Amino acid sequence: MIVCYELSGWDNNSHMTGSCEKIFPELIDIPKCEVCGYRTDYRYHNPNFKLRRKAFDYSSTYDNITIVSNAFKKFCEENQYDNLEFIPLAKAPGFFQFYIKGNIIEYTAHRQENLCSACGLYESVIGPGIDLEKISEPLKDGFYQSDLWFASGNEKSPVEIIAPETFMKLKEKKFKGTGGARSIEK
Ligand SMILES: [Zn+2]
């Protein structure tokens, strides 16, 4: 039984906040930890963000921020997925920074490295896995996110998850960039 799908956007060749190791120096207001130096808010919006590849409806920056097209936003509104945020990109009209609010699913990590006692985040979180013990049936139509942030440094963000029904609807729309969805079975 497929309980959900993990979505991962195709690479749009862009950075929202900087590299894995270094935040853009001009982003003076970005929430970050004083001790480890990594950002502590994956939803932060850089008003000067430049989207270098605009071929996709759903894509991801190198620092794991999801960018969607207007068509994708419209699809979500038509389906009344109301826990989603779309921030217009001033420098890329018709595209939006996208994140999921609430609907948190418990994950476990294969490995976690270098816990920062100041911000409570690990430097690296490797091998995301949904905690299937807590799930007994396919998720209901909609968007979900993992409780843990995966990957390293400033590139950590939650995993984006959709229900099987949502996956079928997305597939029907033939959106560009959602093809990397991975089914999770129980
Ligand atoms: Zn820290």
Short mmCIF file of N, CA and C and ligand atoms in Angstrom, two decimals:
data_model
loop_
_atom_site.label_atom_id
_atom_site.label_comp_id
_atom_site.label_asym_id
_atom_site.label_seq_id
_atom_site.Cartn_x
_atom_site.Cartn_y
_atom_site.Cartn_z
N MET A 1 0.84 -1.20 0.00
CA MET A 1 0.00 0.00 0.00
C MET A 1 0.88 1.26 0.00
N ILE A 2 0.61 2.14 -0.95
CA ILE A 2 1.36 3.41 -0.98
C ILE A 2 0.69 4.38 -0.02
N VAL A 3 1.45 4.87 0.96
CA VAL A 3 0.85 5.77 1.96
C VAL A 3 1.05 7.25 1.61
N CYS A 4 2.13 7.53 0.86
CA CYS A 4 2.39 8.92 0.46
C CYS A 4 3.52 8.94 -0.57
N TYR A 5 3.81 10.13 -1.04
CA TYR A 5 4.96 10.34 -1.93
C TYR A 5 5.81 11.47 -1.37
N GLU A 6 7.12 11.33 -1.51
CA GLU A 6 8.02 12.44 -1.18
C GLU A 6 8.33 13.18 -2.47
N LEU A 7 8.12 14.48 -2.43
CA LEU A 7 8.37 15.30 -3.62
C LEU A 7 9.76 15.92 -3.50
N SER A 8 10.52 15.91 -4.59
CA SER A 8 11.73 16.74 -4.55
C SER A 8 11.85 17.45 -5.89
N GLY A 9 11.95 18.75 -5.80
CA GLY A 9 11.93 19.58 -6.99
C GLY A 9 13.21 19.44 -7.81
N TRP A 10 13.08 19.65 -9.11
CA TRP A 10 14.27 19.64 -9.95
C TRP A 10 15.06 20.91 -9.71
N ASP A 11 16.33 20.77 -9.94
CA ASP A 11 17.30 21.82 -9.67
C ASP A 11 17.09 23.04 -10.58
N ASN A 12 16.86 24.19 -9.96
CA ASN A 12 16.67 25.41 -10.77
C ASN A 12 17.92 26.29 -10.81
N ASN A 13 19.02 25.74 -10.35
CA ASN A 13 20.32 26.41 -10.53
C ASN A 13 20.39 27.75 -9.79
N SER A 14 19.70 27.88 -8.67
CA SER A 14 19.62 29.17 -7.98
C SER A 14 19.86 28.97 -6.47
N HIS A 15 20.18 30.07 -5.80
CA HIS A 15 20.33 30.06 -4.34
C HIS A 15 19.40 31.11 -3.73
N MET A 16 18.64 30.73 -2.71
CA MET A 16 17.79 31.73 -2.02
C MET A 16 18.58 32.47 -0.96
N THR A 17 19.36 31.76 -0.16
CA THR A 17 20.01 32.40 0.99
C THR A 17 21.53 32.32 0.96
N GLY A 18 22.09 31.52 0.06
CA GLY A 18 23.53 31.36 0.00
C GLY A 18 23.89 29.91 -0.23
N SER A 19 25.12 29.58 0.11
CA SER A 19 25.57 28.20 -0.10
C SER A 19 25.35 27.41 1.18
N CYS A 20 25.74 26.16 1.11
CA CYS A 20 25.64 25.28 2.28
C CYS A 20 26.39 25.90 3.46
N GLU A 21 27.56 26.48 3.19
CA GLU A 21 28.44 26.96 4.25
C GLU A 21 28.25 28.44 4.58
N LYS A 22 27.83 29.24 3.57
CA LYS A 22 27.89 30.69 3.79
C LYS A 22 26.60 31.37 3.31
N ILE A 23 26.01 32.16 4.20
CA ILE A 23 24.83 32.94 3.84
C ILE A 23 25.29 34.18 3.09
N PHE A 24 24.52 34.63 2.08
CA PHE A 24 24.87 35.86 1.37
C PHE A 24 25.07 37.00 2.38
N PRO A 25 26.19 37.72 2.33
CA PRO A 25 26.45 38.75 3.35
C PRO A 25 25.42 39.88 3.36
N GLU A 26 24.76 40.11 2.20
CA GLU A 26 23.78 41.20 2.16
C GLU A 26 22.48 40.87 2.91
N LEU A 27 22.28 39.60 3.26
CA LEU A 27 21.05 39.21 3.98
C LEU A 27 21.25 39.42 5.48
N ILE A 28 21.24 40.67 5.89
CA ILE A 28 21.57 40.96 7.28
C ILE A 28 20.44 40.62 8.25
N ASP A 29 19.21 40.48 7.72
CA ASP A 29 18.08 40.23 8.62
C ASP A 29 17.68 38.75 8.69
N ILE A 30 18.44 37.88 8.07
CA ILE A 30 18.06 36.46 8.07
C ILE A 30 18.25 35.86 9.47
N PRO A 31 17.23 35.15 9.98
CA PRO A 31 17.42 34.52 11.28
C PRO A 31 18.50 33.43 11.21
N LYS A 32 19.53 33.58 12.02
CA LYS A 32 20.58 32.56 12.04
C LYS A 32 21.11 32.39 13.45
N CYS A 33 21.75 31.26 13.66
CA CYS A 33 22.25 30.94 14.99
C CYS A 33 23.57 31.67 15.23
N GLU A 34 23.69 32.30 16.40
CA GLU A 34 24.91 33.06 16.72
C GLU A 34 26.11 32.13 16.94
N VAL A 35 25.82 30.89 17.26
CA VAL A 35 26.92 29.97 17.58
C VAL A 35 27.40 29.18 16.35
N CYS A 36 26.49 28.44 15.69
CA CYS A 36 26.92 27.64 14.54
C CYS A 36 26.87 28.45 13.24
N GLY A 37 26.12 29.54 13.22
CA GLY A 37 26.10 30.43 12.05
C GLY A 37 25.11 30.03 10.96
N TYR A 38 24.45 28.89 11.12
CA TYR A 38 23.52 28.45 10.08
C TYR A 38 22.16 29.11 10.24
N ARG A 39 21.45 29.22 9.11
CA ARG A 39 20.12 29.83 9.18
C ARG A 39 19.19 28.94 10.01
N THR A 40 18.24 29.59 10.68
CA THR A 40 17.32 28.85 11.54
C THR A 40 15.88 28.93 11.03
N ASP A 41 15.69 29.52 9.82
CA ASP A 41 14.35 29.64 9.25
C ASP A 41 14.41 29.27 7.77
N TYR A 42 13.85 28.13 7.41
CA TYR A 42 13.91 27.71 6.01
C TYR A 42 12.90 28.45 5.14
N ARG A 43 12.01 29.22 5.77
CA ARG A 43 10.98 29.95 5.01
C ARG A 43 11.41 31.37 4.66
N TYR A 44 12.61 31.74 5.09
CA TYR A 44 13.09 33.11 4.86
C TYR A 44 13.01 33.46 3.37
N HIS A 45 12.55 34.69 3.08
CA HIS A 45 12.43 35.14 1.69
C HIS A 45 13.45 36.23 1.38
N ASN A 46 14.23 36.00 0.37
CA ASN A 46 15.20 37.00 -0.09
C ASN A 46 14.54 37.80 -1.23
N PRO A 47 14.23 39.09 -1.00
CA PRO A 47 13.51 39.86 -2.02
C PRO A 47 14.29 40.04 -3.32
N ASN A 48 15.60 39.84 -3.26
CA ASN A 48 16.42 39.97 -4.47
C ASN A 48 16.74 38.63 -5.13
N PHE A 49 16.01 37.60 -4.72
CA PHE A 49 16.26 36.26 -5.26
C PHE A 49 16.13 36.23 -6.78
N LYS A 50 17.13 35.62 -7.42
CA LYS A 50 17.09 35.47 -8.88
C LYS A 50 16.86 34.01 -9.24
N LEU A 51 15.77 33.76 -9.98
CA LEU A 51 15.47 32.40 -10.43
C LEU A 51 16.15 32.18 -11.78
N ARG A 52 17.18 31.33 -11.78
CA ARG A 52 18.00 31.19 -12.98
C ARG A 52 17.39 30.25 -14.02
N ARG A 53 16.57 29.31 -13.58
CA ARG A 53 15.97 28.37 -14.53
C ARG A 53 14.47 28.38 -14.33
N LYS A 54 13.75 28.85 -15.36
CA LYS A 54 12.30 29.04 -15.21
C LYS A 54 11.49 28.00 -15.98
N ALA A 55 12.09 26.85 -16.27
CA ALA A 55 11.41 25.85 -17.09
C ALA A 55 10.46 24.96 -16.30
N PHE A 56 10.47 25.07 -14.96
CA PHE A 56 9.73 24.11 -14.15
C PHE A 56 8.55 24.74 -13.41
N ASP A 57 7.52 23.91 -13.18
CA ASP A 57 6.40 24.33 -12.34
C ASP A 57 6.72 24.12 -10.87
N TYR A 58 7.61 23.19 -10.60
CA TYR A 58 7.99 22.87 -9.22
C TYR A 58 9.48 22.57 -9.24
N SER A 59 10.26 23.38 -8.54
CA SER A 59 11.71 23.18 -8.57
C SER A 59 12.31 23.56 -7.22
N SER A 60 13.59 23.30 -7.10
CA SER A 60 14.25 23.53 -5.82
C SER A 60 15.56 24.28 -6.01
N THR A 61 15.84 25.20 -5.09
CA THR A 61 17.14 25.88 -5.13
C THR A 61 18.19 24.96 -4.52
N TYR A 62 19.46 25.34 -4.65
CA TYR A 62 20.52 24.54 -4.04
C TYR A 62 20.37 24.48 -2.52
N ASP A 63 19.82 25.54 -1.94
CA ASP A 63 19.61 25.53 -0.50
C ASP A 63 18.20 25.04 -0.14
N ASN A 64 17.64 24.23 -1.04
CA ASN A 64 16.41 23.47 -0.77
C ASN A 64 15.18 24.31 -0.47
N ILE A 65 15.04 25.41 -1.19
CA ILE A 65 13.83 26.21 -1.11
C ILE A 65 13.01 25.88 -2.35
N THR A 66 11.72 25.59 -2.16
CA THR A 66 10.88 25.21 -3.29
C THR A 66 10.32 26.44 -3.99
N ILE A 67 10.38 26.42 -5.32
CA ILE A 67 9.84 27.49 -6.16
C ILE A 67 8.77 26.86 -7.06
N VAL A 68 7.61 27.51 -7.15
CA VAL A 68 6.54 26.98 -8.00
C VAL A 68 6.05 28.04 -8.99
N SER A 69 5.37 27.56 -10.03
CA SER A 69 4.82 28.46 -11.05
C SER A 69 3.42 28.90 -10.66
N ASN A 70 2.92 29.86 -11.41
CA ASN A 70 1.56 30.34 -11.19
C ASN A 70 0.55 29.22 -11.45
N ALA A 71 0.82 28.37 -12.43
CA ALA A 71 -0.09 27.26 -12.74
C ALA A 71 -0.18 26.29 -11.56
N PHE A 72 0.96 26.06 -10.91
CA PHE A 72 0.99 25.17 -9.75
C PHE A 72 0.20 25.79 -8.59
N LYS A 73 0.37 27.09 -8.41
CA LYS A 73 -0.35 27.81 -7.35
C LYS A 73 -1.86 27.73 -7.60
N LYS A 74 -2.26 27.93 -8.85
CA LYS A 74 -3.67 27.88 -9.20
C LYS A 74 -4.27 26.50 -8.92
N PHE A 75 -3.49 25.48 -9.28
CA PHE A 75 -3.91 24.10 -9.01
C PHE A 75 -4.16 23.89 -7.51
N CYS A 76 -3.25 24.40 -6.68
CA CYS A 76 -3.39 24.24 -5.23
C CYS A 76 -4.62 24.99 -4.71
N GLU A 77 -4.87 26.16 -5.27
CA GLU A 77 -6.02 26.95 -4.84
C GLU A 77 -7.33 26.26 -5.25
N GLU A 78 -7.35 25.73 -6.48
CA GLU A 78 -8.55 25.03 -6.95
C GLU A 78 -8.87 23.81 -6.08
N ASN A 79 -7.82 23.18 -5.57
CA ASN A 79 -8.02 22.00 -4.73
C ASN A 79 -8.18 22.34 -3.25
N GLN A 80 -8.16 23.63 -2.98
CA GLN A 80 -8.37 24.12 -1.60
C GLN A 80 -7.39 23.53 -0.59
N TYR A 81 -6.12 23.42 -1.02
CA TYR A 81 -5.07 23.06 -0.06
C TYR A 81 -4.74 24.36 0.67
N ASP A 82 -5.23 24.51 1.89
CA ASP A 82 -5.14 25.83 2.50
C ASP A 82 -3.98 25.98 3.48
N ASN A 83 -3.08 25.01 3.52
CA ASN A 83 -1.94 25.15 4.44
C ASN A 83 -0.65 25.46 3.68
N LEU A 84 -0.79 26.19 2.58
CA LEU A 84 0.38 26.47 1.74
C LEU A 84 0.61 27.97 1.65
N GLU A 85 1.87 28.35 1.58
CA GLU A 85 2.21 29.77 1.46
C GLU A 85 2.91 29.99 0.12
N PHE A 86 2.50 31.03 -0.58
CA PHE A 86 3.10 31.38 -1.87
C PHE A 86 3.60 32.83 -1.78
N ILE A 87 4.89 33.02 -1.85
CA ILE A 87 5.44 34.37 -1.77
C ILE A 87 5.89 34.79 -3.18
N PRO A 88 5.28 35.85 -3.75
CA PRO A 88 5.65 36.24 -5.12
C PRO A 88 7.12 36.62 -5.21
N LEU A 89 7.74 36.26 -6.33
CA LEU A 89 9.15 36.61 -6.55
C LEU A 89 9.20 37.90 -7.37
N ALA A 90 9.69 38.95 -6.75
CA ALA A 90 9.71 40.26 -7.41
C ALA A 90 10.51 40.22 -8.71
N LYS A 91 11.57 39.41 -8.72
CA LYS A 91 12.43 39.38 -9.90
C LYS A 91 12.12 38.24 -10.86
N ALA A 92 11.07 37.50 -10.59
CA ALA A 92 10.64 36.43 -11.49
C ALA A 92 9.12 36.37 -11.47
N PRO A 93 8.46 37.32 -12.13
CA PRO A 93 7.00 37.35 -12.11
C PRO A 93 6.41 36.03 -12.59
N GLY A 94 5.35 35.57 -11.93
CA GLY A 94 4.73 34.30 -12.31
C GLY A 94 5.29 33.12 -11.53
N PHE A 95 6.26 33.39 -10.65
CA PHE A 95 6.82 32.32 -9.81
C PHE A 95 6.76 32.72 -8.34
N PHE A 96 6.75 31.70 -7.49
CA PHE A 96 6.54 31.92 -6.06
C PHE A 96 7.46 31.04 -5.23
N GLN A 97 7.92 31.60 -4.12
CA GLN A 97 8.54 30.75 -3.10
C GLN A 97 7.40 30.01 -2.42
N PHE A 98 7.60 28.72 -2.18
CA PHE A 98 6.51 27.87 -1.69
C PHE A 98 6.94 27.19 -0.40
N TYR A 99 6.06 27.21 0.59
CA TYR A 99 6.30 26.32 1.73
C TYR A 99 4.99 25.85 2.34
N ILE A 100 5.12 24.78 3.12
CA ILE A 100 3.97 24.11 3.71
C ILE A 100 3.87 24.52 5.17
N LYS A 101 2.65 24.81 5.62
CA LYS A 101 2.45 25.17 7.03
C LYS A 101 1.77 24.00 7.74
N GLY A 102 2.28 23.64 8.89
CA GLY A 102 1.68 22.57 9.67
C GLY A 102 1.74 21.22 8.97
N ASN A 103 0.75 20.34 9.24
CA ASN A 103 0.71 18.99 8.66
C ASN A 103 2.06 18.28 8.79
N ILE A 104 2.55 18.23 10.01
CA ILE A 104 3.90 17.71 10.25
C ILE A 104 3.87 16.20 10.50
N ILE A 105 4.75 15.50 9.78
CA ILE A 105 4.84 14.04 9.87
C ILE A 105 6.18 13.70 10.53
N GLU A 106 6.16 12.72 11.42
CA GLU A 106 7.39 12.35 12.11
C GLU A 106 8.32 11.54 11.21
N TYR A 107 9.59 11.95 11.23
CA TYR A 107 10.64 11.27 10.46
C TYR A 107 11.74 10.81 11.40
N THR A 108 12.51 9.87 10.90
CA THR A 108 13.72 9.50 11.62
C THR A 108 14.89 9.71 10.68
N ALA A 109 16.07 9.90 11.25
CA ALA A 109 17.26 10.13 10.44
C ALA A 109 18.17 8.93 10.54
N HIS A 110 18.86 8.64 9.46
CA HIS A 110 19.84 7.56 9.47
C HIS A 110 21.03 7.98 10.35
N ARG A 111 21.40 9.24 10.22
CA ARG A 111 22.54 9.75 10.99
C ARG A 111 22.37 11.25 11.23
N GLN A 112 22.76 11.72 12.41
CA GLN A 112 22.71 13.15 12.72
C GLN A 112 24.07 13.55 13.26
N GLU A 113 24.60 14.66 12.77
CA GLU A 113 25.96 15.04 13.16
C GLU A 113 26.01 16.45 13.73
N ASN A 114 26.84 16.62 14.76
CA ASN A 114 27.17 17.93 15.34
C ASN A 114 25.94 18.73 15.77
N LEU A 115 25.36 18.30 16.85
CA LEU A 115 24.23 19.05 17.42
C LEU A 115 24.74 20.38 17.97
N CYS A 116 24.07 21.48 17.60
CA CYS A 116 24.41 22.80 18.15
C CYS A 116 23.51 23.01 19.37
N SER A 117 24.12 23.23 20.51
CA SER A 117 23.32 23.36 21.74
C SER A 117 22.59 24.70 21.78
N ALA A 118 23.05 25.67 20.98
CA ALA A 118 22.40 26.99 20.99
C ALA A 118 21.07 26.97 20.23
N CYS A 119 21.07 26.46 18.99
CA CYS A 119 19.83 26.49 18.19
C CYS A 119 19.10 25.16 18.21
N GLY A 120 19.75 24.11 18.69
CA GLY A 120 19.09 22.81 18.77
C GLY A 120 19.02 22.07 17.45
N LEU A 121 19.74 22.56 16.42
CA LEU A 121 19.73 21.90 15.12
C LEU A 121 21.07 21.16 14.90
N TYR A 122 21.00 20.09 14.14
CA TYR A 122 22.22 19.38 13.78
C TYR A 122 22.82 20.03 12.54
N GLU A 123 24.16 19.92 12.42
CA GLU A 123 24.81 20.45 11.22
C GLU A 123 24.39 19.63 10.00
N SER A 124 24.34 18.31 10.17
CA SER A 124 23.93 17.42 9.08
C SER A 124 22.90 16.42 9.57
N VAL A 125 21.89 16.19 8.75
CA VAL A 125 20.90 15.17 9.04
C VAL A 125 20.77 14.33 7.78
N ILE A 126 21.14 13.06 7.92
CA ILE A 126 21.32 12.22 6.72
C ILE A 126 20.32 11.07 6.71
N GLY A 127 19.81 10.78 5.52
CA GLY A 127 18.96 9.59 5.35
C GLY A 127 17.58 9.75 5.93
N PRO A 128 16.76 10.64 5.34
CA PRO A 128 15.42 10.83 5.87
C PRO A 128 14.56 9.59 5.69
N GLY A 129 13.79 9.27 6.70
CA GLY A 129 12.86 8.15 6.59
C GLY A 129 11.61 8.44 7.39
N ILE A 130 10.47 8.25 6.76
CA ILE A 130 9.22 8.48 7.46
C ILE A 130 9.05 7.40 8.52
N ASP A 131 8.46 7.77 9.66
CA ASP A 131 8.23 6.81 10.73
C ASP A 131 6.92 6.08 10.44
N LEU A 132 7.02 4.92 9.77
CA LEU A 132 5.83 4.22 9.30
C LEU A 132 5.00 3.61 10.43
N GLU A 133 5.61 3.49 11.60
CA GLU A 133 4.86 2.97 12.76
C GLU A 133 3.64 3.84 13.05
N LYS A 134 3.77 5.12 12.75
CA LYS A 134 2.73 6.08 13.12
C LYS A 134 1.67 6.23 12.03
N ILE A 135 1.85 5.53 10.91
CA ILE A 135 0.93 5.71 9.78
C ILE A 135 0.23 4.40 9.45
N SER A 136 -1.10 4.42 9.46
CA SER A 136 -1.80 3.16 9.22
C SER A 136 -2.59 3.15 7.92
N GLU A 137 -2.76 4.32 7.31
CA GLU A 137 -3.50 4.38 6.05
C GLU A 137 -2.91 5.49 5.18
N PRO A 138 -3.24 5.50 3.87
CA PRO A 138 -2.71 6.55 3.01
C PRO A 138 -3.10 7.94 3.53
N LEU A 139 -2.18 8.87 3.42
CA LEU A 139 -2.46 10.24 3.86
C LEU A 139 -3.63 10.81 3.06
N LYS A 140 -4.37 11.71 3.68
CA LYS A 140 -5.51 12.35 2.99
C LYS A 140 -4.99 13.41 2.04
N ASP A 141 -5.70 13.61 0.94
CA ASP A 141 -5.33 14.57 -0.10
C ASP A 141 -4.73 15.85 0.49
N GLY A 142 -3.53 16.19 0.06
CA GLY A 142 -2.93 17.43 0.55
C GLY A 142 -1.42 17.35 0.67
N PHE A 143 -0.85 18.41 1.24
CA PHE A 143 0.60 18.56 1.38
C PHE A 143 1.00 18.46 2.85
N TYR A 144 2.12 17.81 3.08
CA TYR A 144 2.65 17.57 4.43
C TYR A 144 4.15 17.85 4.43
N GLN A 145 4.73 17.92 5.65
CA GLN A 145 6.17 18.11 5.73
C GLN A 145 6.74 17.29 6.88
N SER A 146 8.03 16.98 6.77
CA SER A 146 8.69 16.21 7.83
C SER A 146 9.01 17.13 9.01
N ASP A 147 9.10 16.54 10.20
CA ASP A 147 9.49 17.33 11.37
C ASP A 147 10.99 17.65 11.32
N LEU A 148 11.80 16.74 10.82
CA LEU A 148 13.25 16.98 10.75
C LEU A 148 13.61 17.74 9.47
N TRP A 149 14.68 18.53 9.55
CA TRP A 149 15.22 19.20 8.37
C TRP A 149 16.41 18.38 7.88
N PHE A 150 16.41 18.08 6.59
CA PHE A 150 17.46 17.21 6.06
C PHE A 150 18.50 17.94 5.22
N ALA A 151 19.63 17.27 5.08
CA ALA A 151 20.85 17.71 4.40
C ALA A 151 21.71 18.51 5.39
N SER A 152 22.53 19.42 4.87
CA SER A 152 23.57 20.00 5.72
C SER A 152 23.56 21.52 5.74
N GLY A 153 24.12 22.07 6.81
CA GLY A 153 24.38 23.51 6.91
C GLY A 153 23.15 24.34 6.59
N ASN A 154 23.35 25.33 5.71
CA ASN A 154 22.24 26.23 5.34
C ASN A 154 21.28 25.59 4.34
N GLU A 155 21.57 24.37 3.92
CA GLU A 155 20.72 23.73 2.91
C GLU A 155 19.63 22.86 3.52
N LYS A 156 19.53 22.86 4.85
CA LYS A 156 18.54 21.99 5.50
C LYS A 156 17.12 22.54 5.36
N SER A 157 16.20 21.65 5.01
CA SER A 157 14.78 21.99 4.94
C SER A 157 13.96 20.73 5.16
N PRO A 158 12.70 20.88 5.49
CA PRO A 158 11.86 19.68 5.67
C PRO A 158 11.65 18.95 4.33
N VAL A 159 11.35 17.68 4.41
CA VAL A 159 10.94 16.93 3.23
C VAL A 159 9.49 17.31 2.92
N GLU A 160 9.17 17.49 1.64
CA GLU A 160 7.79 17.79 1.25
C GLU A 160 7.11 16.49 0.83
N ILE A 161 5.91 16.29 1.37
CA ILE A 161 5.22 15.01 1.21
C ILE A 161 3.81 15.29 0.68
N ILE A 162 3.34 14.40 -0.21
CA ILE A 162 1.96 14.54 -0.69
C ILE A 162 1.24 13.21 -0.56
N ALA A 163 -0.07 13.28 -0.51
CA ALA A 163 -0.90 12.08 -0.43
C ALA A 163 -0.94 11.41 -1.81
N PRO A 164 -1.25 10.10 -1.85
CA PRO A 164 -1.37 9.41 -3.14
C PRO A 164 -2.38 10.09 -4.08
N GLU A 165 -3.49 10.56 -3.52
CA GLU A 165 -4.51 11.23 -4.33
C GLU A 165 -3.95 12.52 -4.94
N THR A 166 -3.18 13.25 -4.15
CA THR A 166 -2.56 14.50 -4.61
C THR A 166 -1.57 14.19 -5.74
N PHE A 167 -0.83 13.11 -5.57
CA PHE A 167 0.13 12.69 -6.59
C PHE A 167 -0.57 12.45 -7.93
N MET A 168 -1.71 11.74 -7.88
CA MET A 168 -2.44 11.44 -9.11
C MET A 168 -2.94 12.73 -9.78
N LYS A 169 -3.40 13.67 -8.97
CA LYS A 169 -3.88 14.94 -9.52
C LYS A 169 -2.74 15.72 -10.17
N LEU A 170 -1.59 15.72 -9.51
CA LEU A 170 -0.42 16.43 -10.07
C LEU A 170 0.01 15.80 -11.38
N LYS A 171 -0.03 14.48 -11.41
CA LYS A 171 0.40 13.74 -12.60
C LYS A 171 -0.51 14.08 -13.78
N GLU A 172 -1.79 14.15 -13.51
CA GLU A 172 -2.77 14.48 -14.53
C GLU A 172 -2.48 15.84 -15.17
N LYS A 173 -2.02 16.76 -14.32
CA LYS A 173 -1.74 18.13 -14.78
C LYS A 173 -0.44 18.21 -15.60
N LYS A 174 0.36 17.16 -15.54
CA LYS A 174 1.63 17.11 -16.26
C LYS A 174 2.55 18.30 -15.92
N PHE A 175 2.62 18.62 -14.64
CA PHE A 175 3.51 19.70 -14.22
C PHE A 175 4.96 19.31 -14.46
N LYS A 176 5.76 20.29 -14.86
CA LYS A 176 7.19 20.03 -15.06
C LYS A 176 7.93 20.17 -13.74
N GLY A 177 8.66 19.11 -13.39
CA GLY A 177 9.48 19.18 -12.18
C GLY A 177 8.99 18.32 -11.04
N THR A 178 7.79 17.75 -11.18
CA THR A 178 7.28 16.90 -10.09
C THR A 178 7.59 15.42 -10.33
N GLY A 179 8.30 15.14 -11.40
CA GLY A 179 8.57 13.75 -11.78
C GLY A 179 9.48 12.99 -10.83
N GLY A 180 10.12 13.73 -9.91
CA GLY A 180 11.02 13.07 -8.97
C GLY A 180 10.33 12.51 -7.75
N ALA A 181 8.99 12.48 -7.76
CA ALA A 181 8.27 11.99 -6.58
C ALA A 181 8.57 10.51 -6.35
N ARG A 182 8.74 10.16 -5.08
CA ARG A 182 9.12 8.80 -4.70
C ARG A 182 8.02 8.22 -3.81
N SER A 183 7.52 7.06 -4.19
CA SER A 183 6.44 6.47 -3.40
C SER A 183 6.98 5.84 -2.12
N ILE A 184 6.19 5.96 -1.05
CA ILE A 184 6.53 5.35 0.23
C ILE A 184 5.46 4.30 0.52
N GLU A 185 5.91 3.06 0.68
CA GLU A 185 4.95 1.97 0.88
C GLU A 185 5.01 1.42 2.29
N LYS A 186 3.88 0.93 2.71
CA LYS A 186 3.85 0.24 4.01
C LYS A 186 3.24 -1.14 3.81
ZN ZN B 1 23.35 26.71 16.12
#
